[in-house]
Amino acid sequence: MKTVAIAGATGAVGAQMLECLKERKIPVNIKLLASARSKGKIIDGLVVEELKEDSFDGVDYVLGACENDVTKKWMPWAQKAGCVVVDNSSAFRLEDDVPLVVPEINAQDIQNNQGIIANPNCSTIIALVACDALKKEFGIKRMVVTTMQAVSGAGVKGIHDLETQIIDPNAPREAFPYQIAFNLIPQIGDFDDLGISKEEWKMQNEGRKIWHDPDLLVNCTCVRVPVLRSHSESITLECEKEVDVEKAREVLKSALGVQLKDDPQNKVYPMPLDTTNQDDVFVGRIRKDITDPEGKTLSLFCCGDQIRKGAATNAVQILEKLLEQN
Ligand SMILES: NC(=O)c1ccc[n+]([C@@H]2O[C@H](COP(=O)([O-])OP(=O)(O)OC[C@H]3O[C@@H](n4cnc5c(N)ncnc54)[C@H](OP(=O)(O)O)[C@@H]3O)[C@@H](O)[C@H]2O)c1
């Protein structure tokens, strides 16, 4: 039986990876790795080990769930041990020899891996799963996106900030520069000279790579909101062809990983509480942009659990494909 190590097993994504491996009944041995702080902790009957140079001896696959700096440090050790790594950080996503994969969209790219496969950014995964069938139907030239990102996107510290500040707004902040309870913060990542944040660049840069479309244009605004889990996104698509709402609904009904929730008259639309702790991306509020005289612009709203489909589930789906190949 193959052995899978989860690097960062005590974090928000790592803990979810363990759950996904178990609920999908993937027949592998599991090894849990984290920092020295977590050494000896027991999760689901497994003892957490400190991530060290020899941690990957005898390991076949690594699911990476650490921040960039930590990932860059241990990656050479995993490579030396001959592991194939599916990594959640953004450390390697745009490297030429690293496939960036959403299995519903570009599973075939997994074959080109040289030992590292990257999981895309969580908001990018959710947006692209929501829009892939629409891209095939109408051709997407440009996307205007506003993300509303849950606090758990910043890991266990983000969850802690919201939970403590709801009780005491002056509780010490760990993850965010401002109070997040009863507030929202229009900054995720550092801004460049153009006033665009690192997180905001990801959807265009990663979207181009996943869709194999170097001309894709994305104008993105990322906002942190006081939601525990599941990102929401308001998306407007400028398309090559004239759009049709009924056709959009029809193609989304059969799109992989999507659930259509679009009956606004009856108050049916995607909401983050409803996508929490499940894998599908919900899509709704589909409407033509009436300000476009050519009728080529479509707006929608989508939600997805960014710890599941935006991170852990996507990585475990990639692992399943790797296991099928071997
Ligand atoms: N949260 C999300 O929604 C989300 C979505 C997509 C992608 N991601 C990405 O996934 C990665 C993990 O995010 P997260 O939200 O799960 O973060 P997190 O909750 O802060 O967890 C970080 C993990 O890294 C471990 N770690 C920290 N320093 C370490 C070290 N020196 N050696 C070994 N392990 C170390 C931590 O172990 P200790 O507990 O021992 O400190 C913990 O298990 C990040 O790259 C993030 O950008 C996150």
Short mmCIF file of C-alpha atoms and ligand atoms in Angstrom, two decimals:
data_model
loop_
_atom_site.label_atom_id
_atom_site.label_comp_id
_atom_site.label_asym_id
_atom_site.label_seq_id
_atom_site.Cartn_x
_atom_site.Cartn_y
_atom_site.Cartn_z
CA MET A 1 0.00 0.00 0.00
CA LYS A 2 1.23 3.51 -0.85
CA THR A 3 2.06 5.98 1.92
CA VAL A 4 0.77 9.56 1.89
CA ALA A 5 2.21 12.24 4.19
CA ILE A 6 0.22 15.35 5.04
CA ALA A 7 2.65 18.23 5.65
CA GLY A 8 0.84 20.79 7.81
CA ALA A 9 -1.64 18.24 9.16
CA THR A 10 -2.67 20.38 12.16
CA GLY A 11 -3.76 23.36 10.04
CA ALA A 12 -7.15 24.19 8.52
CA VAL A 13 -6.32 22.58 5.16
CA GLY A 14 -4.22 19.68 6.49
CA ALA A 15 -6.94 18.57 8.93
CA GLN A 16 -9.47 18.65 6.09
CA MET A 17 -7.13 16.59 3.88
CA LEU A 18 -7.11 13.84 6.50
CA GLU A 19 -10.91 13.93 6.62
CA CYS A 20 -11.15 13.78 2.82
CA LEU A 21 -8.78 10.80 2.61
CA LYS A 22 -10.92 8.97 5.17
CA GLU A 23 -14.35 9.84 3.79
CA ARG A 24 -13.29 8.94 0.23
CA LYS A 25 -11.89 5.64 1.65
CA ILE A 26 -8.60 5.99 -0.20
CA PRO A 27 -6.56 2.87 0.62
CA VAL A 28 -3.25 4.41 1.74
CA ASN A 29 -1.09 4.58 4.86
CA ILE A 30 -1.21 8.08 6.32
CA LYS A 31 1.58 9.99 8.04
CA LEU A 32 0.90 13.35 9.74
CA LEU A 33 3.60 16.03 9.82
CA ALA A 34 3.64 19.52 11.37
CA SER A 35 5.98 21.82 13.29
CA ALA A 36 7.80 20.91 16.50
CA ARG A 37 4.92 22.63 18.37
CA SER A 38 2.56 19.84 17.36
CA LYS A 39 4.89 16.87 17.85
CA GLY A 40 3.09 14.05 19.68
CA LYS A 41 -0.45 15.43 19.19
CA ILE A 42 -2.93 12.70 18.32
CA ILE A 43 -5.40 13.30 15.49
CA ASP A 44 -7.86 10.55 14.59
CA GLY A 45 -5.64 7.97 16.27
CA LEU A 46 -2.52 9.07 14.35
CA VAL A 47 0.47 10.66 16.09
CA VAL A 48 1.71 13.94 14.57
CA GLU A 49 5.44 13.90 13.82
CA GLU A 50 7.76 16.87 13.54
CA LEU A 51 8.57 17.64 9.88
CA LYS A 52 12.30 16.99 9.49
CA GLU A 53 14.80 16.09 6.75
CA ASP A 54 14.10 12.36 6.96
CA SER A 55 10.30 12.64 7.31
CA PHE A 56 9.69 11.59 3.71
CA ASP A 57 11.71 8.36 3.76
CA GLY A 58 9.32 5.58 2.66
CA VAL A 59 6.64 8.11 1.62
CA ASP A 60 5.18 7.95 -1.94
CA TYR A 61 3.00 11.07 -2.05
CA VAL A 62 2.93 14.30 -0.05
CA LEU A 63 -0.11 16.52 0.36
CA GLY A 64 1.37 19.93 1.19
CA ALA A 65 -0.60 22.27 3.46
CA CYS A 66 2.02 24.73 4.77
CA GLU A 67 2.77 28.37 4.04
CA ASN A 68 5.19 29.22 1.21
CA ASP A 69 8.35 29.65 3.28
CA VAL A 70 7.88 26.35 5.12
CA THR A 71 7.02 24.55 1.86
CA LYS A 72 10.13 25.84 0.11
CA LYS A 73 12.21 24.53 3.00
CA TRP A 74 10.91 20.96 3.01
CA MET A 75 10.29 20.49 -0.71
CA PRO A 76 13.93 19.47 -1.49
CA TRP A 77 13.70 16.79 1.22
CA ALA A 78 10.54 15.36 -0.38
CA GLN A 79 12.16 15.50 -3.81
CA LYS A 80 15.28 13.74 -2.53
CA ALA A 81 13.07 10.96 -1.15
CA GLY A 82 11.41 10.58 -4.60
CA CYS A 83 7.90 11.66 -3.51
CA VAL A 84 5.29 13.20 -5.78
CA VAL A 85 3.99 16.34 -4.04
CA VAL A 86 0.54 17.91 -4.41
CA ASP A 87 1.06 21.34 -2.90
CA ASN A 88 -1.46 23.91 -1.68
CA SER A 89 0.86 26.87 -1.20
CA SER A 90 1.49 29.39 -3.97
CA ALA A 91 5.26 28.71 -3.92
CA PHE A 92 5.42 26.78 -7.21
CA ARG A 93 2.09 27.40 -8.97
CA LEU A 94 3.43 29.43 -11.88
CA GLU A 95 6.63 27.42 -12.52
CA ASP A 96 6.70 26.00 -16.07
CA ASP A 97 7.33 22.40 -15.04
CA VAL A 98 4.61 22.41 -12.34
CA PRO A 99 1.09 21.54 -13.54
CA LEU A 100 -1.61 23.68 -11.90
CA VAL A 101 -4.68 21.49 -11.77
CA VAL A 102 -8.42 21.58 -11.17
CA PRO A 103 -9.35 17.96 -11.99
CA GLU A 104 -12.77 18.88 -13.45
CA ILE A 105 -11.02 21.22 -15.92
CA ASN A 106 -7.47 20.10 -16.78
CA ALA A 107 -6.84 16.67 -15.22
CA GLN A 108 -4.76 15.74 -18.29
CA ASP A 109 -2.03 18.22 -17.16
CA ILE A 110 -1.22 15.93 -14.20
CA GLN A 111 0.69 13.66 -16.61
CA ASN A 112 3.28 16.41 -17.25
CA ASN A 113 4.40 16.55 -13.63
CA GLN A 114 8.07 16.40 -12.66
CA GLY A 115 7.34 15.54 -9.03
CA ILE A 116 5.30 18.61 -8.04
CA ILE A 117 1.67 19.36 -8.87
CA ALA A 118 0.18 22.61 -7.57
CA ASN A 119 -3.30 23.23 -6.27
CA PRO A 120 -4.55 26.62 -7.46
CA ASN A 121 -5.61 29.49 -5.23
CA CYS A 122 -8.94 28.78 -3.49
CA SER A 123 -10.92 31.66 -5.05
CA THR A 124 -9.52 30.76 -8.47
CA ILE A 125 -10.66 27.12 -8.13
CA ILE A 126 -14.18 28.20 -7.10
CA ALA A 127 -14.51 30.77 -9.91
CA LEU A 128 -13.16 28.48 -12.61
CA VAL A 129 -15.34 25.53 -11.59
CA ALA A 130 -18.34 27.91 -11.70
CA CYS A 131 -17.39 29.36 -15.10
CA ASP A 132 -15.77 26.49 -17.03
CA ALA A 133 -18.96 25.29 -18.77
CA LEU A 134 -19.86 28.92 -19.58
CA LYS A 135 -16.41 29.43 -21.11
CA LYS A 136 -16.98 26.42 -23.36
CA GLU A 137 -20.43 27.68 -24.35
CA PHE A 138 -19.91 31.43 -24.79
CA GLY A 139 -16.10 31.96 -24.72
CA ILE A 140 -14.90 34.16 -21.85
CA LYS A 141 -12.69 37.12 -22.77
CA ARG A 142 -12.71 39.07 -19.52
CA MET A 143 -13.89 38.50 -15.96
CA VAL A 144 -14.70 41.14 -13.34
CA VAL A 145 -14.71 39.45 -9.95
CA THR A 146 -15.26 40.52 -6.36
CA THR A 147 -14.40 37.81 -3.86
CA MET A 148 -15.89 37.67 -0.37
CA GLN A 149 -13.42 35.45 1.43
CA ALA A 150 -14.11 33.61 4.67
CA VAL A 151 -11.79 34.05 7.66
CA SER A 152 -10.72 30.38 7.54
CA GLY A 153 -8.95 31.27 4.29
CA ALA A 154 -6.30 32.68 6.62
CA GLY A 155 -6.02 29.36 8.47
CA VAL A 156 -6.73 28.51 12.09
CA LYS A 157 -5.63 32.00 13.19
CA GLY A 158 -8.34 33.55 11.00
CA ILE A 159 -11.03 31.35 12.56
CA HIS A 160 -9.73 32.25 16.01
CA ASP A 161 -9.88 36.02 15.27
CA LEU A 162 -13.55 35.92 14.24
CA GLU A 163 -14.65 33.58 17.03
CA THR A 164 -12.97 35.64 19.76
CA GLN A 165 -13.91 39.08 18.37
CA ILE A 166 -17.62 38.16 18.14
CA ILE A 167 -17.52 37.82 21.94
CA ASP A 168 -15.05 40.70 22.53
CA PRO A 169 -14.32 43.01 19.56
CA ASN A 170 -11.13 44.12 21.34
CA ALA A 171 -9.71 40.59 21.64
CA PRO A 172 -6.08 40.37 20.40
CA ARG A 173 -5.80 40.05 16.59
CA GLU A 174 -3.72 37.23 15.14
CA ALA A 175 -4.56 37.02 11.44
CA PHE A 176 -5.96 40.37 10.25
CA PRO A 177 -4.76 43.98 10.60
CA TYR A 178 -8.24 45.18 11.66
CA GLN A 179 -11.22 43.85 13.59
CA ILE A 180 -13.02 41.40 11.29
CA ALA A 181 -16.12 40.74 13.41
CA PHE A 182 -18.96 43.05 12.23
CA ASN A 183 -16.59 44.46 9.57
CA LEU A 184 -14.98 43.59 6.23
CA ILE A 185 -11.45 44.28 5.01
CA PRO A 186 -10.75 45.09 1.32
CA GLN A 187 -7.20 43.75 1.43
CA ILE A 188 -5.86 40.22 1.05
CA GLY A 189 -2.11 40.19 0.43
CA ASP A 190 0.29 43.06 -0.23
CA PHE A 191 -0.49 45.71 -2.87
CA ASP A 192 1.82 46.49 -5.79
CA ASP A 193 2.44 49.90 -7.47
CA LEU A 194 -0.78 49.48 -9.48
CA GLY A 195 -2.79 49.09 -6.26
CA ILE A 196 -3.49 45.42 -7.02
CA SER A 197 -2.88 42.82 -4.31
CA LYS A 198 -1.01 39.55 -4.72
CA GLU A 199 -4.22 37.64 -4.08
CA GLU A 200 -6.00 39.68 -6.79
CA TRP A 201 -3.37 38.85 -9.43
CA LYS A 202 -3.79 35.11 -8.82
CA MET A 203 -7.10 34.72 -10.64
CA GLN A 204 -5.74 36.06 -13.93
CA ASN A 205 -2.29 34.44 -13.70
CA GLU A 206 -3.56 31.06 -12.53
CA GLY A 207 -6.72 31.19 -14.67
CA ARG A 208 -4.59 31.61 -17.82
CA LYS A 209 -2.51 28.56 -16.90
CA ILE A 210 -5.41 26.27 -15.94
CA TRP A 211 -7.53 27.18 -18.98
CA HIS A 212 -4.51 27.30 -21.32
CA ASP A 213 -5.72 30.76 -22.32
CA PRO A 214 -2.91 33.36 -22.26
CA ASP A 215 -5.34 36.11 -23.34
CA LEU A 216 -7.73 35.80 -20.38
CA LEU A 217 -8.24 39.12 -18.60
CA VAL A 218 -9.38 39.31 -14.97
CA ASN A 219 -10.09 42.40 -12.88
CA CYS A 220 -10.37 41.11 -9.32
CA THR A 221 -11.09 42.74 -5.95
CA CYS A 222 -10.55 40.53 -2.90
CA VAL A 223 -12.40 41.25 0.33
CA ARG A 224 -12.16 39.45 3.69
CA VAL A 225 -15.62 39.04 5.23
CA PRO A 226 -16.80 37.83 8.66
CA VAL A 227 -17.91 34.43 7.41
CA LEU A 228 -16.33 31.38 9.05
CA ARG A 229 -16.09 29.15 6.03
CA SER A 230 -16.88 29.19 2.25
CA HIS A 231 -15.86 31.93 -0.14
CA SER A 232 -18.46 33.81 -2.21
CA GLU A 233 -17.79 35.56 -5.52
CA SER A 234 -19.71 38.06 -7.62
CA ILE A 235 -18.59 37.48 -11.22
CA THR A 236 -19.29 39.31 -14.46
CA LEU A 237 -18.18 37.61 -17.68
CA GLU A 238 -17.53 39.43 -20.93
CA CYS A 239 -17.98 36.78 -23.59
CA GLU A 240 -17.12 36.27 -27.25
CA LYS A 241 -20.68 35.27 -28.16
CA GLU A 242 -24.06 36.65 -27.18
CA VAL A 243 -25.10 35.08 -23.88
CA ASP A 244 -28.39 33.40 -23.04
CA VAL A 245 -29.52 32.89 -19.44
CA GLU A 246 -31.49 29.71 -20.11
CA LYS A 247 -28.58 28.18 -22.04
CA ALA A 248 -26.25 29.17 -19.19
CA ARG A 249 -28.50 27.39 -16.69
CA GLU A 250 -28.70 24.32 -18.95
CA VAL A 251 -24.91 23.92 -19.30
CA LEU A 252 -24.36 24.55 -15.58
CA LYS A 253 -26.87 21.83 -14.66
CA SER A 254 -24.56 19.19 -16.10
CA ALA A 255 -21.24 20.86 -15.20
CA LEU A 256 -18.89 18.75 -13.08
CA GLY A 257 -18.61 19.93 -9.47
CA VAL A 258 -21.42 22.49 -9.86
CA GLN A 259 -24.88 22.72 -8.34
CA LEU A 260 -27.26 25.21 -9.91
CA LYS A 261 -29.12 27.24 -7.24
CA ASP A 262 -30.89 29.78 -9.36
CA ASP A 263 -34.51 30.58 -8.59
CA PRO A 264 -34.29 34.10 -7.18
CA GLN A 265 -38.07 34.67 -7.16
CA ASN A 266 -38.28 31.85 -4.61
CA LYS A 267 -35.21 33.07 -2.73
CA VAL A 268 -33.01 30.29 -4.10
CA TYR A 269 -29.40 31.40 -4.63
CA PRO A 270 -25.95 30.35 -3.40
CA MET A 271 -25.00 31.23 0.18
CA PRO A 272 -21.80 30.37 2.05
CA LEU A 273 -23.57 28.59 4.92
CA ASP A 274 -25.09 26.18 2.38
CA THR A 275 -21.79 25.31 0.70
CA THR A 276 -19.99 24.80 4.00
CA ASN A 277 -18.55 21.32 4.48
CA GLN A 278 -19.42 19.95 1.06
CA ASP A 279 -17.51 19.83 -2.20
CA ASP A 280 -19.69 21.37 -4.94
CA VAL A 281 -19.62 25.00 -6.06
CA PHE A 282 -23.11 26.54 -6.01
CA VAL A 283 -23.94 28.95 -8.85
CA GLY A 284 -26.95 31.27 -9.15
CA ARG A 285 -28.20 34.87 -9.63
CA ILE A 286 -27.49 34.31 -13.34
CA ARG A 287 -28.56 37.32 -15.39
CA LYS A 288 -27.68 39.23 -18.50
CA ASP A 289 -25.83 42.50 -17.95
CA ILE A 290 -28.38 44.91 -19.39
CA THR A 291 -25.76 47.67 -19.65
CA ASP A 292 -24.04 45.79 -22.49
CA PRO A 293 -25.86 46.69 -25.75
CA GLU A 294 -24.28 43.70 -27.51
CA GLY A 295 -25.74 41.22 -24.99
CA LYS A 296 -22.40 39.44 -24.50
CA THR A 297 -22.07 39.97 -20.75
CA LEU A 298 -23.34 37.63 -18.03
CA SER A 299 -23.33 38.12 -14.26
CA LEU A 300 -23.57 35.44 -11.57
CA PHE A 301 -22.90 34.71 -7.93
CA CYS A 302 -21.16 31.58 -6.65
CA CYS A 303 -20.05 30.06 -3.35
CA GLY A 304 -17.73 27.19 -2.49
CA ASP A 305 -16.09 25.73 0.59
CA GLN A 306 -12.54 26.96 0.12
CA ILE A 307 -11.05 24.50 2.62
CA ARG A 308 -12.68 21.59 0.77
CA LYS A 309 -12.93 22.25 -3.00
CA GLY A 310 -10.67 25.30 -2.77
CA ALA A 311 -7.89 23.26 -1.14
CA ALA A 312 -8.12 19.79 0.46
CA THR A 313 -10.66 18.08 -1.81
CA ASN A 314 -9.00 19.40 -4.97
CA ALA A 315 -5.63 18.05 -3.76
CA VAL A 316 -7.11 14.68 -2.82
CA GLN A 317 -8.84 14.45 -6.22
CA ILE A 318 -5.41 14.98 -7.83
CA LEU A 319 -3.98 12.27 -5.57
CA GLU A 320 -6.76 9.90 -6.70
CA LYS A 321 -5.79 10.51 -10.34
CA LEU A 322 -2.12 9.83 -9.51
CA LEU A 323 -3.04 6.59 -7.75
CA GLU A 324 -5.16 5.52 -10.76
CA GLN A 325 -2.12 6.04 -13.02
CA ASN A 326 0.16 3.86 -10.86
N1 LIG B 1 -7.18 28.01 4.55
C1 LIG B 1 -7.59 27.98 3.30
O1 LIG B 1 -8.80 28.16 3.03
C2 LIG B 1 -6.63 27.71 2.18
C3 LIG B 1 -7.16 27.51 0.90
C4 LIG B 1 -6.29 27.25 -0.16
C5 LIG B 1 -4.94 27.20 0.06
N2 LIG B 1 -4.44 27.42 1.31
C6 LIG B 1 -2.99 27.33 1.50
O2 LIG B 1 -2.74 26.11 2.21
C7 LIG B 1 -1.60 26.27 3.07
C8 LIG B 1 -2.04 25.95 4.50
O3 LIG B 1 -3.02 26.88 4.91
P1 LIG B 1 -3.87 26.74 6.26
O4 LIG B 1 -4.94 27.74 6.13
O5 LIG B 1 -4.20 25.32 6.53
O6 LIG B 1 -2.78 27.25 7.33
P2 LIG B 1 -2.75 26.98 8.92
O7 LIG B 1 -4.09 26.65 9.44
O8 LIG B 1 -2.03 28.14 9.48
O9 LIG B 1 -1.81 25.67 9.05
C9 LIG B 1 -0.43 25.71 8.77
C10 LIG B 1 0.18 24.34 8.98
O10 LIG B 1 1.59 24.45 8.69
C11 LIG B 1 2.29 23.86 9.81
N3 LIG B 1 3.61 24.48 9.99
C12 LIG B 1 3.89 25.76 10.33
N4 LIG B 1 5.22 25.92 10.46
C13 LIG B 1 5.80 24.72 10.20
C14 LIG B 1 7.12 24.23 10.18
N5 LIG B 1 8.17 25.04 10.44
N6 LIG B 1 7.33 22.92 9.87
C15 LIG B 1 6.29 22.11 9.60
N7 LIG B 1 5.00 22.50 9.61
C16 LIG B 1 4.76 23.80 9.90
C17 LIG B 1 1.41 24.13 10.99
O11 LIG B 1 1.80 23.26 12.04
P3 LIG B 1 1.65 23.71 13.59
O12 LIG B 1 0.20 23.55 13.94
O13 LIG B 1 2.53 22.72 14.30
O14 LIG B 1 2.11 25.12 13.70
C18 LIG B 1 0.05 23.80 10.40
O15 LIG B 1 -0.14 22.40 10.37
C19 LIG B 1 -1.12 27.71 2.85
O16 LIG B 1 -0.11 27.74 1.89
C20 LIG B 1 -2.35 28.42 2.35
O17 LIG B 1 -2.06 29.56 1.57
C21 LIG B 1 -5.26 27.67 2.38
#
